[in-house]
Short mmCIF file of C-alpha atoms in Angstrom, two decimals:
data_model
loop_
_atom_site.label_atom_id
_atom_site.label_comp_id
_atom_site.label_asym_id
_atom_site.label_seq_id
_atom_site.Cartn_x
_atom_site.Cartn_y
_atom_site.Cartn_z
CA MET A 1 67.88 -13.98 2.13
CA ALA A 2 64.17 -14.88 1.92
CA GLN A 3 63.28 -11.27 2.73
CA SER A 4 65.53 -9.86 -0.03
CA ILE A 5 63.94 -12.24 -2.58
CA SER A 6 60.44 -11.14 -1.57
CA ILE A 7 61.45 -7.44 -1.93
CA VAL A 8 62.74 -8.16 -5.44
CA LEU A 9 59.43 -9.86 -6.29
CA VAL A 10 57.39 -6.94 -4.94
CA LEU A 11 59.48 -4.47 -6.97
CA ALA A 12 59.15 -6.62 -10.09
CA LEU A 13 55.38 -6.77 -9.71
CA ALA A 14 55.14 -3.06 -8.96
CA PHE A 15 56.81 -2.15 -12.24
CA ALA A 16 55.26 -4.89 -14.38
CA PRO A 17 52.96 -3.69 -17.16
CA LEU A 18 49.21 -3.72 -16.52
CA CYS A 19 47.35 -6.97 -17.09
CA LEU A 20 45.66 -5.40 -20.10
CA CYS A 21 48.97 -5.97 -21.86
CA GLY A 22 49.22 -8.38 -24.69
CA LYS A 23 52.31 -10.56 -24.57
CA THR A 24 53.76 -10.59 -28.05
CA THR A 25 56.86 -12.03 -29.65
CA GLY A 26 59.63 -9.63 -28.77
CA GLY A 27 57.85 -7.52 -26.18
CA TYR A 28 54.72 -6.29 -24.43
CA LEU A 29 52.02 -3.83 -25.36
CA TYR A 30 51.10 -1.65 -22.41
CA PRO A 31 49.15 1.61 -21.95
CA GLN A 32 52.09 3.60 -20.53
CA PHE A 33 54.39 2.89 -23.49
CA TYR A 34 54.71 6.59 -24.49
CA ASP A 35 54.48 8.13 -21.00
CA ARG A 36 58.16 9.19 -21.12
CA SER A 37 58.97 9.27 -24.84
CA CYS A 38 55.86 11.21 -25.92
CA PRO A 39 53.70 12.16 -22.91
CA LYS A 40 51.25 14.24 -24.97
CA ALA A 41 50.65 11.51 -27.58
CA GLN A 42 47.19 10.44 -26.40
CA GLU A 43 46.09 14.04 -25.89
CA ILE A 44 47.14 14.94 -29.46
CA VAL A 45 45.32 11.94 -30.97
CA ASN A 46 42.15 12.69 -29.00
CA SER A 47 42.14 16.36 -29.96
CA ILE A 48 42.41 15.70 -33.71
CA VAL A 49 39.87 12.84 -33.64
CA ALA A 50 37.39 15.04 -31.75
CA LYS A 51 37.80 17.80 -34.32
CA ALA A 52 37.33 15.36 -37.23
CA VAL A 53 34.18 13.80 -35.73
CA ALA A 54 32.73 17.23 -34.95
CA LYS A 55 33.24 18.13 -38.61
CA GLU A 56 31.75 14.84 -39.88
CA ALA A 57 29.95 12.48 -37.48
CA ARG A 58 30.48 9.52 -39.82
CA MET A 59 34.25 9.74 -39.30
CA ALA A 60 34.01 8.03 -35.90
CA ALA A 61 32.75 4.80 -37.45
CA SER A 62 35.30 5.08 -40.27
CA LEU A 63 38.21 5.23 -37.79
CA VAL A 64 36.92 2.24 -35.78
CA ARG A 65 36.54 0.27 -39.02
CA LEU A 66 40.03 1.23 -40.22
CA HIS A 67 41.56 -0.36 -37.10
CA PHE A 68 39.44 -3.50 -37.59
CA HIS A 69 40.37 -3.85 -41.27
CA ASP A 70 44.03 -3.37 -40.37
CA CYS A 71 44.15 -5.91 -37.53
CA PHE A 72 42.49 -8.69 -39.57
CA VAL A 73 45.29 -8.56 -42.17
CA LYS A 74 48.81 -9.44 -40.94
CA GLY A 75 47.91 -8.15 -37.46
CA CYS A 76 47.61 -4.57 -36.15
CA ASP A 77 50.58 -3.19 -38.06
CA ALA A 78 49.20 -0.23 -40.10
CA SER A 79 49.58 -2.19 -43.35
CA ILE A 80 46.20 -0.80 -44.49
CA LEU A 81 47.64 2.74 -44.57
CA LEU A 82 50.36 2.01 -47.14
CA ASP A 83 49.87 3.35 -50.66
CA SER A 84 51.04 1.27 -53.61
CA SER A 85 54.73 1.80 -54.40
CA ARG A 86 57.64 -0.25 -55.65
CA GLY A 87 57.19 -3.73 -54.21
CA ILE A 88 53.97 -2.86 -52.34
CA ILE A 89 50.42 -3.40 -53.61
CA SER A 90 48.15 -1.38 -51.35
CA GLU A 91 45.34 -3.00 -49.35
CA LYS A 92 43.26 0.08 -50.15
CA GLY A 93 42.32 -1.53 -53.48
CA SER A 94 40.90 -4.73 -51.96
CA ASN A 95 37.19 -5.56 -52.21
CA PRO A 96 36.43 -4.68 -48.56
CA ASN A 97 38.37 -1.37 -48.75
CA ARG A 98 37.90 0.00 -52.28
CA ASN A 99 35.58 3.07 -52.28
CA SER A 100 34.86 2.19 -48.66
CA ALA A 101 37.80 2.48 -46.22
CA ARG A 102 38.27 6.10 -45.20
CA GLY A 103 39.78 8.31 -42.52
CA PHE A 104 43.30 8.21 -44.00
CA GLU A 105 43.58 12.02 -43.96
CA VAL A 106 42.73 12.11 -40.24
CA ILE A 107 45.49 9.58 -39.52
CA ASP A 108 47.87 11.71 -41.64
CA GLU A 109 47.01 14.81 -39.62
CA ILE A 110 47.59 12.99 -36.33
CA LYS A 111 50.90 11.57 -37.55
CA SER A 112 52.08 14.99 -38.70
CA ALA A 113 51.29 16.54 -35.30
CA LEU A 114 53.03 13.68 -33.46
CA GLU A 115 56.13 13.93 -35.66
CA LYS A 116 56.41 17.60 -34.65
CA GLU A 117 55.90 16.80 -30.95
CA CYS A 118 58.15 13.71 -30.77
CA PRO A 119 59.74 12.62 -34.07
CA LYS A 120 60.12 8.92 -34.96
CA THR A 121 58.37 7.78 -31.79
CA VAL A 122 54.65 6.98 -32.16
CA SER A 123 53.69 4.29 -34.65
CA CYS A 124 50.85 4.56 -37.15
CA ALA A 125 49.49 1.27 -35.79
CA ASP A 126 49.17 2.77 -32.30
CA ILE A 127 47.59 5.92 -33.73
CA MET A 128 44.83 3.79 -35.27
CA ALA A 129 44.24 1.88 -32.02
CA LEU A 130 43.93 5.15 -30.08
CA ALA A 131 41.75 6.79 -32.74
CA ALA A 132 39.34 3.82 -32.63
CA ARG A 133 39.01 4.11 -28.84
CA ASP A 134 38.58 7.90 -28.94
CA SER A 135 35.96 7.65 -31.71
CA THR A 136 33.98 5.21 -29.56
CA VAL A 137 34.12 7.47 -26.48
CA ILE A 138 33.30 10.67 -28.38
CA THR A 139 30.11 9.12 -29.77
CA GLY A 140 28.95 7.98 -26.32
CA GLY A 141 30.50 4.52 -26.05
CA PRO A 142 32.79 2.91 -23.48
CA SER A 143 36.40 3.81 -22.80
CA TRP A 144 39.35 1.51 -22.20
CA GLU A 145 43.08 1.72 -21.70
CA VAL A 146 44.75 1.02 -25.04
CA PRO A 147 47.83 -1.21 -24.80
CA LEU A 148 50.57 0.47 -26.87
CA GLY A 149 53.96 -0.34 -28.38
CA ARG A 150 53.00 -1.64 -31.82
CA ARG A 151 55.38 -0.98 -34.68
CA ASP A 152 54.56 -0.48 -38.36
CA SER A 153 54.92 -3.08 -41.10
CA ARG A 154 57.14 -2.70 -44.12
CA GLY A 155 54.65 -4.43 -46.40
CA ALA A 156 50.97 -4.96 -47.18
CA SER A 157 48.83 -7.91 -48.23
CA LEU A 158 46.16 -7.33 -50.85
CA SER A 159 45.29 -11.04 -50.89
CA GLY A 160 45.01 -11.11 -47.09
CA SER A 161 42.70 -8.11 -47.18
CA ASN A 162 40.49 -9.81 -49.77
CA SER A 163 40.29 -13.11 -47.90
CA ASN A 164 40.51 -12.32 -44.15
CA ILE A 165 38.02 -9.48 -43.66
CA PRO A 166 34.41 -10.64 -43.16
CA ALA A 167 32.05 -9.55 -45.93
CA PRO A 168 28.45 -8.34 -45.41
CA ASN A 169 27.05 -11.30 -47.38
CA ASN A 170 29.20 -14.01 -45.76
CA THR A 171 27.39 -16.80 -43.92
CA PHE A 172 27.52 -16.77 -40.12
CA GLN A 173 29.91 -19.73 -40.14
CA THR A 174 32.29 -18.03 -42.59
CA ILE A 175 32.35 -14.88 -40.46
CA LEU A 176 32.96 -16.87 -37.27
CA THR A 177 35.76 -18.83 -38.97
CA LYS A 178 37.45 -15.56 -40.00
CA PHE A 179 37.23 -14.35 -36.39
CA LYS A 180 38.59 -17.64 -35.03
CA LEU A 181 41.57 -17.43 -37.38
CA GLN A 182 42.46 -14.21 -35.51
CA GLY A 183 42.06 -15.81 -32.08
CA LEU A 184 38.63 -14.25 -31.52
CA GLY A 185 35.43 -16.10 -30.62
CA VAL A 186 31.66 -15.76 -30.92
CA VAL A 187 31.49 -13.32 -27.98
CA ASP A 188 34.01 -11.03 -29.70
CA LEU A 189 32.15 -11.39 -33.01
CA VAL A 190 28.81 -10.25 -31.56
CA ALA A 191 30.30 -7.49 -29.37
CA LEU A 192 32.47 -6.05 -32.16
CA SER A 193 29.56 -6.20 -34.61
CA GLY A 194 27.92 -3.78 -32.17
CA SER A 195 30.18 -1.07 -33.60
CA HIS A 196 27.53 -0.93 -36.35
CA THR A 197 25.59 1.22 -33.90
CA ILE A 198 27.34 4.10 -35.71
CA GLY A 199 28.25 4.67 -39.33
CA ASN A 200 26.87 3.97 -42.78
CA ALA A 201 26.75 1.22 -45.39
CA ARG A 202 26.46 1.51 -49.15
CA CYS A 203 23.49 0.17 -51.13
CA THR A 204 25.81 -2.30 -52.85
CA SER A 205 26.56 -3.91 -49.45
CA PHE A 206 22.99 -5.12 -48.88
CA ARG A 207 21.17 -4.89 -52.24
CA GLN A 208 20.84 -8.67 -52.59
CA ARG A 209 18.77 -8.77 -49.38
CA LEU A 210 16.19 -6.52 -51.02
CA TYR A 211 15.81 -8.35 -54.32
CA ASN A 212 17.54 -11.72 -54.60
CA GLN A 213 18.92 -13.07 -51.33
CA SER A 214 19.13 -16.77 -52.22
CA GLY A 215 19.29 -16.63 -56.02
CA ASN A 216 15.54 -17.27 -56.37
CA GLY A 217 14.53 -13.65 -57.10
CA GLN A 218 13.05 -13.23 -53.63
CA PRO A 219 14.02 -10.75 -50.87
CA ASP A 220 15.53 -11.90 -47.58
CA SER A 221 12.71 -13.31 -45.45
CA THR A 222 14.55 -12.28 -42.26
CA LEU A 223 14.29 -8.58 -43.21
CA GLN A 224 11.18 -6.79 -41.92
CA GLN A 225 8.96 -6.09 -44.96
CA SER A 226 8.09 -2.41 -44.44
CA PHE A 227 11.75 -1.66 -43.59
CA ALA A 228 12.81 -3.44 -46.80
CA ALA A 229 10.29 -1.40 -48.82
CA GLN A 230 11.69 1.79 -47.33
CA LEU A 231 15.25 0.75 -48.25
CA ARG A 232 14.23 -0.05 -51.84
CA THR A 233 13.26 3.59 -52.45
CA ARG A 234 16.94 4.57 -52.33
CA CYS A 235 18.59 1.26 -53.22
CA PRO A 236 17.25 0.21 -56.63
CA ARG A 237 17.94 -3.07 -58.45
CA SER A 238 20.64 -1.32 -60.44
CA GLY A 239 22.40 2.00 -59.94
CA GLY A 240 22.81 3.91 -56.69
CA ASP A 241 25.64 1.62 -55.55
CA GLN A 242 27.25 4.33 -53.44
CA ASN A 243 24.01 5.59 -51.80
CA LEU A 244 24.57 5.64 -48.04
CA PHE A 245 22.28 4.23 -45.35
CA PHE A 246 22.59 4.35 -41.57
CA LEU A 247 23.63 1.00 -40.08
CA ASP A 248 21.54 1.92 -37.02
CA PHE A 249 18.58 4.04 -38.17
CA VAL A 250 17.39 4.65 -34.57
CA SER A 251 20.45 6.51 -33.24
CA PRO A 252 22.93 6.61 -36.15
CA THR A 253 25.56 8.85 -34.55
CA LYS A 254 25.26 7.62 -30.95
CA PHE A 255 27.23 4.64 -29.72
CA ASP A 256 24.61 2.62 -27.83
CA ASN A 257 22.92 -0.80 -27.89
CA SER A 258 20.05 0.07 -30.26
CA TYR A 259 21.83 -1.91 -33.01
CA PHE A 260 20.95 -5.12 -31.14
CA ASN A 261 17.33 -4.05 -30.65
CA ASN A 262 17.12 -3.37 -34.40
CA ILE A 263 18.29 -6.93 -35.06
CA LEU A 264 15.60 -8.30 -32.72
CA ALA A 265 13.04 -6.32 -34.75
CA SER A 266 14.40 -7.87 -38.01
CA LYS A 267 15.81 -4.48 -39.00
CA GLY A 268 19.52 -5.24 -39.15
CA LEU A 269 20.77 -3.55 -42.32
CA LEU A 270 23.43 -6.02 -43.46
CA SER A 271 22.95 -9.75 -43.83
CA SER A 272 25.99 -10.14 -41.55
CA ASP A 273 24.07 -8.20 -38.86
CA GLN A 274 20.86 -10.21 -39.05
CA VAL A 275 22.54 -13.65 -39.12
CA LEU A 276 23.73 -12.99 -35.57
CA LEU A 277 20.11 -13.64 -34.55
CA THR A 278 18.98 -16.24 -37.06
CA ASN A 279 21.89 -18.62 -37.63
CA ASN A 280 23.49 -19.47 -34.28
CA GLU A 281 22.07 -20.05 -30.82
CA ALA A 282 25.07 -18.67 -28.90
CA SER A 283 25.12 -15.45 -30.92
CA MET A 284 21.31 -15.14 -30.65
CA GLU A 285 21.54 -15.25 -26.85
CA LEU A 286 24.28 -12.59 -26.89
CA VAL A 287 22.21 -10.31 -29.15
CA LYS A 288 19.31 -10.58 -26.67
CA LYS A 289 21.61 -9.92 -23.69
CA TYR A 290 23.20 -6.84 -25.24
CA ALA A 291 19.81 -5.54 -26.43
CA GLY A 292 18.58 -5.63 -22.84
CA ASN A 293 21.76 -4.49 -21.10
CA GLN A 294 23.84 -1.69 -22.62
CA GLU A 295 26.35 -1.77 -19.77
CA LEU A 296 27.10 -5.44 -20.45
CA PHE A 297 27.58 -4.68 -24.16
CA PHE A 298 29.92 -1.75 -23.40
CA GLU A 299 31.99 -3.86 -21.02
CA GLN A 300 32.44 -6.67 -23.56
CA PHE A 301 33.04 -4.29 -26.47
CA ALA A 302 35.96 -2.71 -24.60
CA LYS A 303 37.44 -6.15 -23.78
CA SER A 304 37.05 -7.35 -27.36
CA MET A 305 38.64 -4.18 -28.78
CA VAL A 306 41.70 -4.73 -26.57
CA LYS A 307 41.80 -8.37 -27.66
CA MET A 308 41.52 -7.42 -31.34
CA GLY A 309 44.20 -4.75 -30.89
CA ASN A 310 46.56 -7.48 -29.66
CA ILE A 311 46.43 -9.49 -32.90
CA SER A 312 50.02 -10.20 -34.01
CA PRO A 313 51.55 -6.76 -33.42
CA LEU A 314 55.14 -6.06 -34.41
CA THR A 315 57.17 -5.22 -31.30
CA GLY A 316 60.77 -4.92 -30.21
CA HIS A 317 62.99 -4.47 -33.27
CA ARG A 318 60.50 -5.87 -35.79
CA GLY A 319 58.93 -3.44 -38.24
CA GLU A 320 59.60 0.29 -37.94
CA ILE A 321 58.14 3.61 -36.84
CA ARG A 322 57.06 5.16 -40.13
CA LYS A 323 57.65 8.84 -40.67
CA SER A 324 54.68 8.95 -43.05
CA CYS A 325 51.88 6.44 -42.53
CA ARG A 326 51.41 6.08 -46.29
CA LYS A 327 54.90 4.80 -47.12
CA ILE A 328 57.70 2.77 -45.58
CA ASN A 329 60.84 4.60 -44.47
CA ALA A 330 63.56 4.96 -47.10
#
């Protein structure tokens, strides 16, 4: 009897999902979710992401950011991809996303290819999680197994998008509070901020640092002066809102730890980057650690991306598998 029980336990453990799984209401996320239903899913996502990044290096950062902006609003449920329609006000029009969120066409192309390969099977939410991982790897960053099995929402939240996503001019405490509301801590905040090792920011995102940081007509004292002068040449007091600047001017298309070294040199582009060093002791220590040890940063970034990807996913019978990522099923 005892032996038969132990055999059952061994079998149960052998077929249990990997520990990377996130336990969610109604089911698990686990990396092998599509192994039988759509075995080529990950290969298809990777191929299209690689092509998109080869065409435009900036796209890698855009796809990582899309996943982040999705997960912080109602969980990782692809709500950010929905266009406005009857009963739905799109999150694309929110302050953090308007004229800023991008990569939607790449997600569309992936979804179209997956619908041909295995119709009504792979969710848009999972596509975004995979695309974020692949974008990181393609640009030289760490890899990780992506837990899968998310389903897509049937609604969006414009108000959630406006209030939940950290803004570049938020105080450190406000940013940390927004992370804590999602079950993430200071370690996740600093590691995930490291994604700013790739990508661009618009002049409008950091202009106040150059001219009027505290409302007294003075630039941000935590921004290195010659770097600030250089930025002013293309980010004037008025106009040029959409002018793009590298978030990491040292290696703008390579996923590495130079972002943290830039912060130590007072050359973080956004206020939200520099406050990691100046406004909190725990985050300051983490910035120093990651600046000196890229492997440590990569390891934590991968863990924090899995953790973020596990924020309130729809599983089981909740939500749906959209046929088009831009609209709910009829």
